[in-house]
Short mmCIF file of C-alpha atoms in Angstrom, two decimals:
data_model
loop_
_atom_site.label_atom_id
_atom_site.label_comp_id
_atom_site.label_asym_id
_atom_site.label_seq_id
_atom_site.Cartn_x
_atom_site.Cartn_y
_atom_site.Cartn_z
CA MET R 1 94.86 149.63 89.48
CA SER R 2 92.79 147.21 91.51
CA GLN R 3 92.57 143.56 90.48
CA GLN R 4 90.78 140.62 92.04
CA HIS R 5 90.06 138.06 89.36
CA TYR R 6 88.67 137.80 85.89
CA ALA R 7 85.72 135.59 85.03
CA THR R 8 86.82 133.14 82.36
CA ALA R 9 84.64 130.40 80.86
CA PRO R 10 85.85 126.86 81.69
CA ALA R 11 87.71 125.17 78.87
CA SER R 12 86.45 121.85 77.57
CA THR R 13 87.82 118.79 79.32
CA SER R 14 87.49 116.57 76.26
CA ALA R 15 90.96 117.20 74.79
CA LYS R 16 92.78 116.23 77.96
CA ALA R 17 90.48 113.23 78.43
CA GLN R 18 91.98 111.76 75.25
CA ARG R 19 95.62 112.23 76.30
CA SER R 20 97.50 109.13 77.39
CA ASP R 21 99.36 111.08 80.09
CA TRP R 22 96.31 112.99 81.33
CA TRP R 23 97.10 112.15 84.95
CA ARG R 24 100.41 114.04 85.01
CA ASP R 25 98.67 117.40 85.42
CA ALA R 26 95.11 116.32 86.20
CA VAL R 27 92.88 118.15 88.65
CA ILE R 28 90.96 115.40 90.44
CA TYR R 29 87.83 116.14 92.48
CA GLN R 30 87.03 113.94 95.47
CA VAL R 31 83.37 113.08 95.96
CA TYR R 32 82.33 111.70 99.34
CA PRO R 33 79.17 109.94 98.09
CA ARG R 34 77.06 110.14 101.22
CA SER R 35 77.55 113.92 101.37
CA PHE R 36 77.43 115.09 97.74
CA ALA R 37 73.86 114.77 96.42
CA ASP R 38 70.81 112.75 97.49
CA SER R 39 68.48 111.68 94.67
CA ASN R 40 65.81 109.80 96.66
CA GLY R 41 65.26 111.98 99.73
CA ASP R 42 66.52 109.53 102.35
CA GLY R 43 69.07 112.00 103.72
CA MET R 44 72.02 110.10 102.33
CA GLY R 45 73.90 110.91 99.12
CA ASP R 46 73.92 108.29 96.37
CA LEU R 47 75.28 107.42 92.93
CA GLU R 48 72.27 108.79 91.07
CA GLY R 49 72.69 112.06 92.91
CA ILE R 50 76.32 112.22 91.82
CA ARG R 51 75.33 111.41 88.24
CA THR R 52 72.89 114.31 88.08
CA ARG R 53 75.59 116.70 89.32
CA LEU R 54 78.30 115.63 86.86
CA PRO R 55 77.66 118.66 84.60
CA TYR R 56 78.54 120.88 87.57
CA LEU R 57 81.89 119.13 87.87
CA ARG R 58 82.52 119.39 84.15
CA ASP R 59 81.78 123.11 84.26
CA LEU R 60 83.99 123.52 87.32
CA GLY R 61 86.83 122.38 85.07
CA VAL R 62 88.15 119.22 86.74
CA ASP R 63 89.52 116.26 84.80
CA ALA R 64 88.49 113.31 86.95
CA VAL R 65 86.24 112.39 89.86
CA TRP R 66 87.44 110.17 92.70
CA LEU R 67 84.61 108.42 94.54
CA SER R 68 85.04 107.37 98.15
CA PRO R 69 83.67 103.84 98.83
CA PHE R 70 80.14 102.95 97.73
CA TYR R 71 80.52 99.17 98.10
CA ALA R 72 78.22 96.90 100.10
CA SER R 73 79.08 97.62 103.72
CA PRO R 74 77.62 97.67 107.24
CA GLN R 75 78.99 101.25 107.38
CA ALA R 76 80.93 100.80 110.59
CA ASP R 77 83.50 103.18 109.11
CA ALA R 78 81.50 105.04 106.44
CA GLY R 79 82.05 102.36 103.82
CA TYR R 80 85.73 101.68 104.45
CA ASP R 81 84.56 98.37 105.92
CA VAL R 82 83.69 96.46 102.75
CA ALA R 83 81.53 93.34 102.85
CA ASP R 84 81.36 92.79 99.07
CA TYR R 85 83.80 94.49 96.69
CA ARG R 86 81.69 93.68 93.62
CA ALA R 87 78.40 95.10 94.86
CA VAL R 88 77.02 98.59 95.50
CA ASP R 89 75.53 99.20 98.90
CA PRO R 90 71.73 99.72 98.56
CA MET R 91 72.04 103.06 100.34
CA PHE R 92 73.99 104.30 97.29
CA GLY R 93 72.11 102.41 94.54
CA ASN R 94 73.16 99.37 92.52
CA LEU R 95 75.56 98.27 89.80
CA LEU R 96 73.32 99.71 87.08
CA ASP R 97 73.62 103.11 88.78
CA ALA R 98 77.40 102.71 88.86
CA ASP R 99 77.43 101.82 85.18
CA ALA R 100 75.28 104.84 84.30
CA LEU R 101 77.53 107.12 86.32
CA ILE R 102 80.68 105.85 84.59
CA ARG R 103 79.10 106.17 81.14
CA ASP R 104 77.73 109.67 81.74
CA ALA R 105 81.07 110.84 83.11
CA ARG R 106 82.85 109.58 80.02
CA GLY R 107 80.34 111.40 77.82
CA LEU R 108 81.16 114.64 79.64
CA GLY R 109 84.90 114.17 79.30
CA LEU R 110 85.35 113.19 82.95
CA ARG R 111 87.18 110.14 84.26
CA ILE R 112 86.07 108.07 87.25
CA ILE R 113 88.48 106.81 89.91
CA VAL R 114 87.08 104.52 92.61
CA ASP R 115 88.35 103.76 96.07
CA LEU R 116 89.86 100.33 96.70
CA VAL R 117 90.22 99.09 100.30
CA PRO R 118 92.74 96.20 100.26
CA ASN R 119 94.17 96.42 103.78
CA HIS R 120 91.06 95.14 105.52
CA SER R 121 87.51 93.98 104.94
CA SER R 122 84.33 94.23 106.95
CA ASP R 123 83.77 91.66 109.67
CA GLN R 124 80.64 90.88 107.63
CA HIS R 125 82.70 89.80 104.61
CA GLU R 126 81.89 86.19 103.75
CA TRP R 127 85.48 85.07 104.28
CA PHE R 128 85.64 86.50 107.79
CA LYS R 129 82.22 85.28 108.86
CA ARG R 130 83.13 81.75 107.79
CA ALA R 131 86.55 82.00 109.44
CA VAL R 132 84.93 82.85 112.77
CA ALA R 133 82.17 80.25 112.41
CA GLU R 134 84.54 77.42 111.48
CA GLY R 135 86.81 78.04 114.47
CA PRO R 136 90.54 77.49 115.04
CA GLY R 137 92.21 75.61 112.22
CA SER R 138 89.86 76.95 109.55
CA PRO R 139 91.85 77.61 106.34
CA LEU R 140 89.96 80.90 106.01
CA ARG R 141 91.58 82.19 109.18
CA ASP R 142 94.89 82.22 107.31
CA ARG R 143 93.47 84.92 105.04
CA TYR R 144 93.37 87.24 108.05
CA HIS R 145 95.68 87.56 111.05
CA PHE R 146 94.30 85.19 113.69
CA ARG R 147 96.66 84.43 116.59
CA PRO R 148 96.53 82.82 120.03
CA GLY R 149 96.83 85.27 122.89
CA LYS R 150 99.57 85.69 125.44
CA GLY R 151 99.47 85.25 129.19
CA GLU R 152 97.34 82.92 131.24
CA ASN R 153 94.77 81.17 129.04
CA GLY R 154 95.71 83.48 126.16
CA ALA R 155 93.91 86.38 127.82
CA LEU R 156 96.29 89.04 126.51
CA PRO R 157 96.58 90.27 122.90
CA PRO R 158 99.28 88.64 120.73
CA ASN R 159 101.34 91.84 120.68
CA ASP R 160 101.20 95.45 121.84
CA TRP R 161 99.99 97.04 118.60
CA GLU R 162 97.35 99.74 118.92
CA SER R 163 94.53 100.59 116.56
CA ILE R 164 94.69 103.86 114.64
CA PHE R 165 91.21 104.50 116.04
CA GLY R 166 92.42 103.92 119.60
CA GLY R 167 92.66 100.91 121.89
CA PRO R 168 94.23 97.52 121.12
CA ALA R 169 94.61 96.44 117.50
CA TRP R 170 93.35 92.97 118.49
CA THR R 171 89.91 91.61 119.29
CA ARG R 172 89.24 88.20 120.83
CA VAL R 173 86.57 85.90 119.41
CA GLU R 174 84.55 83.44 121.50
CA ASP R 175 86.85 80.48 120.83
CA GLY R 176 89.78 82.37 122.39
CA GLU R 177 91.79 83.40 119.33
CA TRP R 178 92.49 87.03 118.50
CA TYR R 179 92.36 88.82 115.14
CA LEU R 180 94.24 91.92 114.01
CA HIS R 181 92.53 95.18 112.99
CA LEU R 182 94.57 98.31 112.45
CA PHE R 183 91.36 100.32 112.48
CA ALA R 184 87.97 99.46 114.02
CA PRO R 185 87.24 95.92 115.30
CA GLU R 186 84.72 95.66 112.45
CA GLN R 187 87.64 95.98 109.99
CA PRO R 188 89.83 92.84 110.23
CA ASP R 189 93.13 93.08 108.35
CA PHE R 190 93.81 90.78 105.42
CA ASN R 191 96.92 88.59 105.49
CA TRP R 192 98.65 89.50 102.24
CA ASP R 193 101.10 86.61 102.65
CA HIS R 194 98.23 84.29 101.71
CA PRO R 195 97.97 83.78 97.92
CA ALA R 196 94.15 83.77 97.95
CA VAL R 197 94.12 87.41 99.04
CA GLY R 198 96.24 88.50 96.11
CA ASP R 199 94.17 86.41 93.71
CA GLU R 200 90.95 87.94 94.98
CA PHE R 201 92.09 91.53 94.60
CA ARG R 202 93.48 90.98 91.12
CA SER R 203 90.00 89.70 90.24
CA ILE R 204 88.38 92.74 91.87
CA LEU R 205 90.62 95.05 89.84
CA ARG R 206 89.51 93.38 86.61
CA PHE R 207 85.84 93.55 87.62
CA TRP R 208 85.88 97.35 87.94
CA LEU R 209 88.23 97.90 85.02
CA ASP R 210 85.81 95.92 82.88
CA MET R 211 83.05 98.22 84.19
CA GLY R 212 85.00 101.12 82.71
CA VAL R 213 86.59 102.88 85.68
CA ASP R 214 89.73 104.88 84.94
CA GLY R 215 91.65 104.02 88.05
CA PHE R 216 91.81 103.27 91.74
CA ARG R 217 92.70 105.24 94.82
CA ILE R 218 94.30 102.68 97.15
CA ASP R 219 93.27 103.09 100.76
CA VAL R 220 96.03 102.50 103.35
CA ALA R 221 98.42 101.61 100.52
CA HIS R 222 101.30 101.58 103.00
CA GLY R 223 99.71 99.05 105.36
CA LEU R 224 99.07 95.81 103.47
CA VAL R 225 102.28 94.03 104.49
CA LYS R 226 103.15 93.67 108.16
CA ALA R 227 106.60 93.19 109.66
CA GLU R 228 107.57 89.52 109.77
CA GLY R 229 106.53 87.87 113.00
CA LEU R 230 104.29 90.79 114.03
CA PRO R 231 106.84 92.05 116.58
CA ASP R 232 105.97 94.22 119.56
CA LEU R 233 106.36 97.94 119.11
CA GLY R 234 108.80 98.02 121.97
CA SER R 235 111.49 96.50 119.74
CA HIS R 236 111.07 99.13 117.00
CA ASN R 237 111.69 102.83 116.77
CA GLN R 238 108.52 104.84 116.27
CA VAL R 239 108.15 107.94 114.13
CA LYS R 240 105.40 110.44 114.77
CA LEU R 241 103.46 111.14 111.59
CA LEU R 242 100.56 113.61 111.70
CA GLY R 243 99.56 112.41 115.13
CA ASN R 244 99.74 108.69 114.31
CA ASP R 245 102.57 106.32 115.15
CA VAL R 246 104.29 104.63 112.25
CA MET R 247 104.31 101.01 113.41
CA PRO R 248 105.83 97.78 112.06
CA PHE R 249 102.80 97.30 109.84
CA PHE R 250 103.29 100.57 107.94
CA ASP R 251 105.44 101.18 104.85
CA GLN R 252 106.99 97.72 104.70
CA ASP R 253 109.00 97.06 101.55
CA GLY R 254 106.90 94.01 100.68
CA VAL R 255 104.00 96.19 99.50
CA HIS R 256 105.90 97.11 96.35
CA GLU R 257 105.77 93.63 94.86
CA ILE R 258 101.98 93.70 95.22
CA TYR R 259 101.79 96.93 93.25
CA ARG R 260 104.13 95.69 90.54
CA GLN R 261 101.71 92.80 89.98
CA TRP R 262 98.76 95.18 89.91
CA ARG R 263 100.47 97.46 87.41
CA LEU R 264 100.76 94.56 84.94
CA ILE R 265 96.96 94.18 85.07
CA LEU R 266 96.28 97.88 84.66
CA ASP R 267 98.58 98.14 81.66
CA GLU R 268 96.55 95.50 79.83
CA TYR R 269 93.68 98.00 79.57
CA SER R 270 93.51 100.86 77.09
CA GLY R 271 92.89 104.46 78.02
CA GLU R 272 95.73 105.00 80.50
CA ARG R 273 94.09 103.85 83.74
CA ILE R 274 95.88 104.89 86.93
CA PHE R 275 96.62 103.98 90.54
CA VAL R 276 96.79 106.60 93.29
CA ALA R 277 98.30 105.66 96.64
CA GLU R 278 97.14 106.82 100.02
CA ALA R 279 100.54 106.18 101.54
CA TRP R 280 101.34 107.81 104.86
CA THR R 281 105.14 107.64 104.99
CA PRO R 282 107.71 109.38 107.20
CA THR R 283 109.22 111.30 104.28
CA VAL R 284 108.37 112.29 100.74
CA GLU R 285 111.41 110.26 99.66
CA ARG R 286 109.72 107.13 101.00
CA THR R 287 106.52 108.13 99.22
CA ALA R 288 108.47 108.20 95.93
CA HIS R 289 109.07 104.46 96.25
CA TYR R 290 105.37 103.87 95.53
CA VAL R 291 105.47 105.68 92.18
CA ARG R 292 108.43 104.06 90.50
CA PRO R 293 107.79 103.40 86.79
CA ASP R 294 106.54 99.83 87.27
CA GLU R 295 104.34 100.53 90.31
CA LEU R 296 101.72 103.23 90.96
CA HIS R 297 101.16 106.47 89.07
CA GLN R 298 100.58 108.95 91.87
CA ALA R 299 100.77 109.15 95.65
CA PHE R 300 99.09 111.72 97.85
CA ASN R 301 101.46 114.35 99.18
CA PHE R 302 100.52 114.33 102.84
CA GLN R 303 103.68 116.23 103.73
CA TYR R 304 102.31 119.17 101.74
CA LEU R 305 98.82 118.84 103.22
CA SER R 306 100.24 119.02 106.73
CA THR R 307 102.43 122.08 106.08
CA ALA R 308 101.48 125.35 107.75
CA TRP R 309 100.63 128.52 105.81
CA ASP R 310 104.23 129.69 106.00
CA ALA R 311 106.45 130.62 103.04
CA GLU R 312 109.63 129.01 104.33
CA GLU R 313 107.96 125.73 105.28
CA LEU R 314 106.02 125.58 102.01
CA ARG R 315 109.10 126.19 99.90
CA GLY R 316 110.92 123.44 101.75
CA VAL R 317 108.24 120.81 101.14
CA ILE R 318 107.76 121.92 97.51
CA ASP R 319 111.49 121.52 96.83
CA ARG R 320 111.69 118.16 98.61
CA THR R 321 108.64 116.88 96.73
CA LEU R 322 109.91 117.86 93.29
CA GLU R 323 113.38 116.50 94.04
CA ALA R 324 111.98 113.18 95.29
CA MET R 325 109.65 112.65 92.32
CA ARG R 326 112.13 113.64 89.61
CA PRO R 327 114.31 110.47 89.74
CA VAL R 328 111.29 108.15 89.45
CA GLY R 329 109.64 110.19 86.70
CA ALA R 330 106.38 110.58 88.61
CA PRO R 331 104.34 113.78 88.88
CA ALA R 332 104.12 115.58 92.18
CA THR R 333 100.66 115.78 93.72
CA TRP R 334 99.27 118.58 95.84
CA VAL R 335 96.29 118.46 98.18
CA LEU R 336 94.91 120.72 100.90
CA SER R 337 91.82 118.88 102.21
CA ASN R 338 90.13 115.48 102.17
CA HIS R 339 87.53 113.44 104.05
CA ASP R 340 89.91 112.65 106.94
CA VAL R 341 91.32 116.07 107.84
CA THR R 342 90.11 119.48 108.92
CA ARG R 343 89.20 121.59 105.89
CA HIS R 344 91.93 124.09 105.10
CA ALA R 345 89.54 127.04 105.37
CA THR R 346 89.36 126.17 109.07
CA ARG R 347 92.86 124.75 109.49
CA PHE R 348 94.47 128.00 108.31
CA ALA R 349 92.18 130.19 110.44
CA ASN R 350 93.95 129.73 113.72
CA PRO R 351 97.43 130.25 115.11
CA PRO R 352 99.46 127.00 115.34
CA GLY R 353 98.57 124.80 118.28
CA LEU R 354 95.05 126.14 118.82
CA GLY R 355 93.28 123.47 116.79
CA THR R 356 89.93 124.27 115.20
CA GLN R 357 87.97 125.72 118.09
CA ILE R 358 88.25 129.45 117.37
CA ARG R 359 84.95 130.47 115.81
CA THR R 360 84.88 134.28 115.57
CA ALA R 361 83.86 135.94 112.31
CA GLY R 362 87.37 137.34 112.01
CA ASP R 363 88.90 133.90 112.30
CA ARG R 364 86.55 132.51 109.66
CA GLU R 365 87.35 135.39 107.29
CA LEU R 366 91.09 134.90 107.82
CA GLY R 367 90.79 131.17 107.21
CA LEU R 368 88.91 131.69 103.96
CA ARG R 369 91.33 134.35 102.73
CA ARG R 370 94.27 132.03 103.37
CA ALA R 371 92.44 129.07 101.85
CA ARG R 372 91.81 130.98 98.62
CA ALA R 373 95.45 132.04 98.44
CA ALA R 374 96.64 128.50 99.23
CA THR R 375 94.47 127.10 96.45
CA LEU R 376 96.01 129.39 93.82
CA LEU R 377 99.48 128.45 95.06
CA MET R 378 98.64 124.73 94.85
CA LEU R 379 97.19 125.00 91.35
CA ALA R 380 100.29 126.83 90.13
CA LEU R 381 102.69 124.04 91.12
CA PRO R 382 103.93 121.39 88.67
CA GLY R 383 101.96 118.15 88.66
CA SER R 384 98.49 117.04 89.67
CA ALA R 385 96.13 118.63 92.20
CA TYR R 386 93.26 117.23 94.27
CA ILE R 387 90.15 119.15 95.31
CA TYR R 388 87.86 117.91 98.07
CA GLN R 389 84.15 118.49 97.55
CA GLY R 390 82.96 121.78 98.98
CA GLU R 391 86.35 123.45 99.19
CA GLU R 392 85.44 125.28 95.97
CA LEU R 393 82.63 126.83 98.03
CA GLY R 394 85.02 127.88 100.80
CA LEU R 395 83.26 125.60 103.29
CA PRO R 396 84.73 125.52 106.79
CA ASP R 397 84.69 122.49 109.05
CA VAL R 398 81.56 122.15 111.18
CA VAL R 399 83.21 121.91 114.59
CA ASP R 400 80.17 122.34 116.83
CA LEU R 401 78.20 119.20 115.95
CA ALA R 402 76.31 117.78 118.91
CA ASP R 403 77.59 114.52 120.33
CA GLU R 404 74.40 112.71 119.34
CA ASP R 405 74.87 113.76 115.70
CA ARG R 406 78.41 112.50 115.30
CA GLN R 407 79.07 109.27 113.42
CA ASP R 408 82.86 109.04 113.11
CA PRO R 409 83.77 105.70 114.77
CA ALA R 410 86.99 107.19 116.11
CA TYR R 411 84.91 109.65 118.13
CA PHE R 412 83.49 106.81 120.21
CA ARG R 413 86.86 105.27 121.03
CA GLY R 414 88.96 106.58 123.89
CA ALA R 415 92.22 107.32 122.11
CA GLY R 416 93.78 107.38 118.66
CA GLN R 417 92.49 109.88 116.11
CA ASP R 418 90.57 112.84 117.50
CA GLY R 419 87.31 111.52 116.04
CA PHE R 420 86.19 114.81 114.56
CA ARG R 421 86.18 113.84 110.89
CA ASP R 422 82.43 114.42 110.72
CA GLY R 423 83.16 118.14 110.53
CA CYS R 424 84.56 117.88 107.00
CA ARG R 425 81.91 115.38 105.88
CA VAL R 426 78.78 117.49 106.34
CA PRO R 427 76.71 117.43 103.09
CA ILE R 428 77.45 120.35 100.79
CA PRO R 429 74.86 123.07 100.00
CA TRP R 430 73.55 123.50 96.47
CA THR R 431 70.75 126.05 96.93
CA ARG R 432 69.83 128.90 99.30
CA GLU R 433 66.54 127.31 100.31
CA GLY R 434 65.31 123.92 101.47
CA SER R 435 65.78 121.67 104.47
CA SER R 436 69.20 120.59 103.22
CA TYR R 437 70.05 123.47 100.86
CA GLY R 438 69.44 121.37 97.77
CA PHE R 439 71.34 118.29 98.95
CA GLY R 440 68.12 116.28 98.94
CA ALA R 441 64.43 116.43 99.74
CA GLY R 442 64.68 114.60 103.05
CA GLY R 443 67.25 116.55 105.03
CA SER R 444 70.84 115.40 105.52
CA TRP R 445 72.55 112.72 107.58
CA LEU R 446 74.67 115.37 109.33
CA PRO R 447 73.15 118.78 110.14
CA GLN R 448 74.27 121.75 108.03
CA PRO R 449 74.84 125.21 109.53
CA SER R 450 72.28 127.85 108.60
CA GLU R 451 74.99 130.18 107.30
CA TRP R 452 75.74 127.67 104.53
CA ALA R 453 72.80 129.02 102.53
CA GLU R 454 75.02 131.88 101.37
CA LEU R 455 77.88 129.49 100.66
CA SER R 456 75.74 127.36 98.35
CA VAL R 457 76.43 126.82 94.67
CA GLU R 458 73.35 128.87 93.83
CA ALA R 459 74.44 131.82 95.98
CA GLN R 460 77.98 131.90 94.60
CA THR R 461 77.35 131.24 90.91
CA GLY R 462 77.87 134.38 88.88
CA ASP R 463 79.38 136.38 91.76
CA PRO R 464 82.87 137.35 90.54
CA ASP R 465 84.10 137.72 94.13
CA SER R 466 82.93 134.27 95.25
CA THR R 467 85.20 131.37 96.00
CA LEU R 468 83.33 129.18 93.53
CA GLU R 469 84.00 131.58 90.67
CA LEU R 470 87.62 131.86 91.79
CA TYR R 471 87.99 128.08 91.42
CA ARG R 472 86.21 128.02 88.06
CA THR R 473 88.44 130.78 86.75
CA ALA R 474 91.61 129.28 88.20
CA LEU R 475 90.98 125.91 86.57
CA ALA R 476 90.22 127.54 83.23
CA VAL R 477 93.38 129.68 83.37
CA ARG R 478 95.44 126.68 84.49
CA ARG R 479 94.25 124.73 81.47
CA ALA R 480 94.91 127.61 79.07
CA GLN R 481 98.38 128.58 80.29
CA PRO R 482 101.18 126.54 78.67
CA GLY R 483 103.46 127.08 81.67
CA LEU R 484 101.05 125.46 84.11
CA GLY R 485 100.17 121.82 84.69
CA ALA R 486 102.77 119.11 84.18
CA GLY R 487 106.44 119.64 84.96
CA ASP R 488 109.05 118.85 87.58
CA ALA R 489 110.59 122.17 88.57
CA VAL R 490 109.99 125.82 89.41
CA GLU R 491 112.36 128.76 89.09
CA TRP R 492 112.36 130.56 92.42
CA LEU R 493 112.49 134.37 92.31
CA ARG R 494 113.76 136.76 94.94
CA ALA R 495 110.94 137.85 97.22
CA PRO R 496 110.36 139.62 100.55
CA GLU R 497 110.26 137.60 103.75
CA GLY R 498 107.05 135.60 104.02
CA VAL R 499 106.54 135.55 100.26
CA LEU R 500 106.91 132.75 97.71
CA ALA R 501 107.61 133.78 94.13
CA PHE R 502 108.40 131.47 91.23
CA ARG R 503 108.39 131.39 87.46
CA ARG R 504 107.24 128.64 85.12
CA GLY R 505 107.94 129.72 81.57
CA GLU R 506 105.89 132.89 80.94
CA PHE R 507 103.88 132.36 84.13
CA VAL R 508 104.73 133.87 87.53
CA CYS R 509 103.11 133.08 90.88
CA VAL R 510 103.53 135.23 94.00
CA ALA R 511 102.03 134.09 97.32
CA ASN R 512 102.19 136.35 100.37
CA THR R 513 101.81 134.17 103.48
CA GLY R 514 102.78 136.98 105.86
CA GLY R 515 100.62 139.22 107.97
CA GLU R 516 101.42 142.46 106.13
CA SER R 517 101.11 143.77 102.58
CA VAL R 518 104.30 143.61 100.51
CA THR R 519 105.54 145.33 97.38
CA THR R 520 106.80 143.16 94.53
CA PRO R 521 107.53 143.76 90.86
CA ALA R 522 104.49 143.67 88.62
CA TYR R 523 105.60 140.76 86.49
CA GLY R 524 103.26 141.42 83.59
CA ARG R 525 99.53 141.07 83.06
CA VAL R 526 97.55 139.83 86.04
CA LEU R 527 95.76 136.60 85.17
CA LEU R 528 94.15 135.99 88.53
CA ALA R 529 94.41 136.99 92.17
CA SER R 530 92.80 135.71 95.33
CA GLY R 531 92.33 139.26 96.64
CA GLU R 532 92.71 142.93 95.72
CA VAL R 533 96.08 143.78 94.17
CA ALA R 534 97.10 147.38 93.46
CA GLU R 535 99.65 148.15 90.70
CA VAL R 536 101.52 151.47 90.64
CA ASP R 537 104.53 152.46 88.50
CA GLY R 538 105.57 148.92 87.68
CA ASP R 539 105.20 147.57 91.20
CA ALA R 540 102.40 145.57 92.80
CA LYS R 541 101.12 145.83 96.35
CA VAL R 542 100.11 142.31 97.39
CA PRO R 543 97.99 142.15 100.57
CA ALA R 544 98.61 139.66 103.34
CA ASP R 545 97.41 136.11 102.62
CA THR R 546 97.01 136.71 98.90
CA THR R 547 98.28 134.88 95.82
CA VAL R 548 98.67 136.48 92.40
CA TRP R 549 99.16 134.91 88.96
CA TRP R 550 100.88 136.91 86.20
CA THR R 551 101.79 136.22 82.61
CA THR R 552 104.84 137.84 81.06
CA ALA R 553 103.65 137.11 77.52
#
C-alpha cells in the first residue's frame, strides 16, 4: 500500500477561539507585514493587505496571527525601531486599518498578537530626540543609558560591549556623551531602572488591549535589564548562543519583576490574552523562568529551532523542553523558522557547517523533503507551534540577492550577525502570474525568484502532493485528534537508529531523520505522511526524511 497524505477539510477555529486556555495548544502564524500582502501597489505589504488575506489563514487552520511591528518608525531595522508605539506607520496604514484587521480576525475566529519592542526605541522617538537636544543633565537622558566616555576627553566608549549587529554598542553624540544600543545606533536602549519607562509601557499595553488585541510577542524579552554598573565583558564569562555572545545585559533576573507587573494588567482583561517571550537564553531551563505562573504564558523554544535534523539531538531537546516546562505548568512551544533565521527548507538542505550556499536542485529537494517531515514532527509534539509565513508553501531562503537589493541593517555592518535575514523576508507568492505573483500590483520591495510562481498559493491549492495541502491537512488532523495538541509528555517507542517514534494516547508519530529507508511496525491507520509510505504484512517502510502519523483507534 502506498500512502502520502489524505486531503481533509480544515476544522472551524471558532470553538478553540472561545476556550480560556486556547494558547496551550495553539498554532500561531507569524505575519511579517511588509512581505505578506500589498493592498495599494506601493511594493510594500500593509495592514489592509493582511486583512484581505485573513480568510486564507482561517482556512489554513491556524488559531492566531502574530504581526511583526507595524508601528510608526523610520524603518532603520524594519520597524523594530519604534518612534511612536501608539501609531501605525503610514507605509502600513493607520489605526482604523488596525482596528478593522482586529475586528475581522475576531469574526473569523482568529486571534491577533502584536509585537512589542520594549528594549529600545527609535532614535526618532520624542523622548530620545529631546534627550539629545537638551544636552547633558537632561532628565530625559535618564530614560536611556547615557554615559561619559573613558580615556582622554572621554573619547572611548563607557565599556567594551558590542552591538548584536556588529561594532561598539555605544554611539557618541555631539556634546561628548555616549548612549547604549544593543542593536543599531538608531535603536537606543531604554533604562528600565527609571520609573517613567515602566509607566509608559504599562500605558502602551492598555492602549492595544483596549483596541482588542489578544496578546503581545515581546521582542528581546531577555534584554531589558542590564547588569548593575554596566561592567565590561572582560569580567564576565561569555556563553556562545546561536552565534551571539550572551553578555551582562542578557537574561538578568530583574526582568522577571517587570513581567509580573505586566501580567497583573493582562489578567484584568477578559478573553485570556497572552504574552509570548522572545527570550534567547543559554538553556531551556533558563527559558522556563519566563513562563512561571505569574509571568508570561509562552516563550519561544530557540533551542529546538537551532537543533539539526538528527533523531538523537531532537529527542534530547524535546525531553529537556518538556521537563523544564512541566514544573512551571507552561506549555512547550515549537518553531522551525521566523523572520530572523534561515528558513528550514534551506537550513536542512545542506550538511552541517556548509551554511546556505548550496543551490543544486537536489539540495533544494532534500531541504524541502526534510522540512515537510520536520513540520509533521513539530505539529505532533505537546504544546503550541509557530508557523512563519511562506513555510506552508515550502519556500526556501533567497540566498542570491544582489548587494544593492539587500536591506538588513546587519548586512551593512562589519561584524555581528551575518546580515542575510533578507533571504527569509522576501514577499510570498500568491498567484502564478503578475510582477509580484499576487503580492501586489506594484512589484515587491525585495525581488522574488521566478521559480516561486509554481510555489504560489494558486499553484499549490488543490494539489494533494503540495506542501500547502500537507499543512492544511496536518492542521485539520491535529485539531481533530484527541491525542494531539496540549500536554506535557510523550511516550517514546523503540525505533531503529535515526528514527524518532512516540505515542500520545491513540496517536503515534514516527520520524525518520536518517539517510535510508527503515522498517517499523504499522501502528494502525495512517492519518498523514510527508512522503510515500509502503505497508506490507503489518510493517511499514518509511523512506528517509519522512514523518508518518498513525492512529491506533
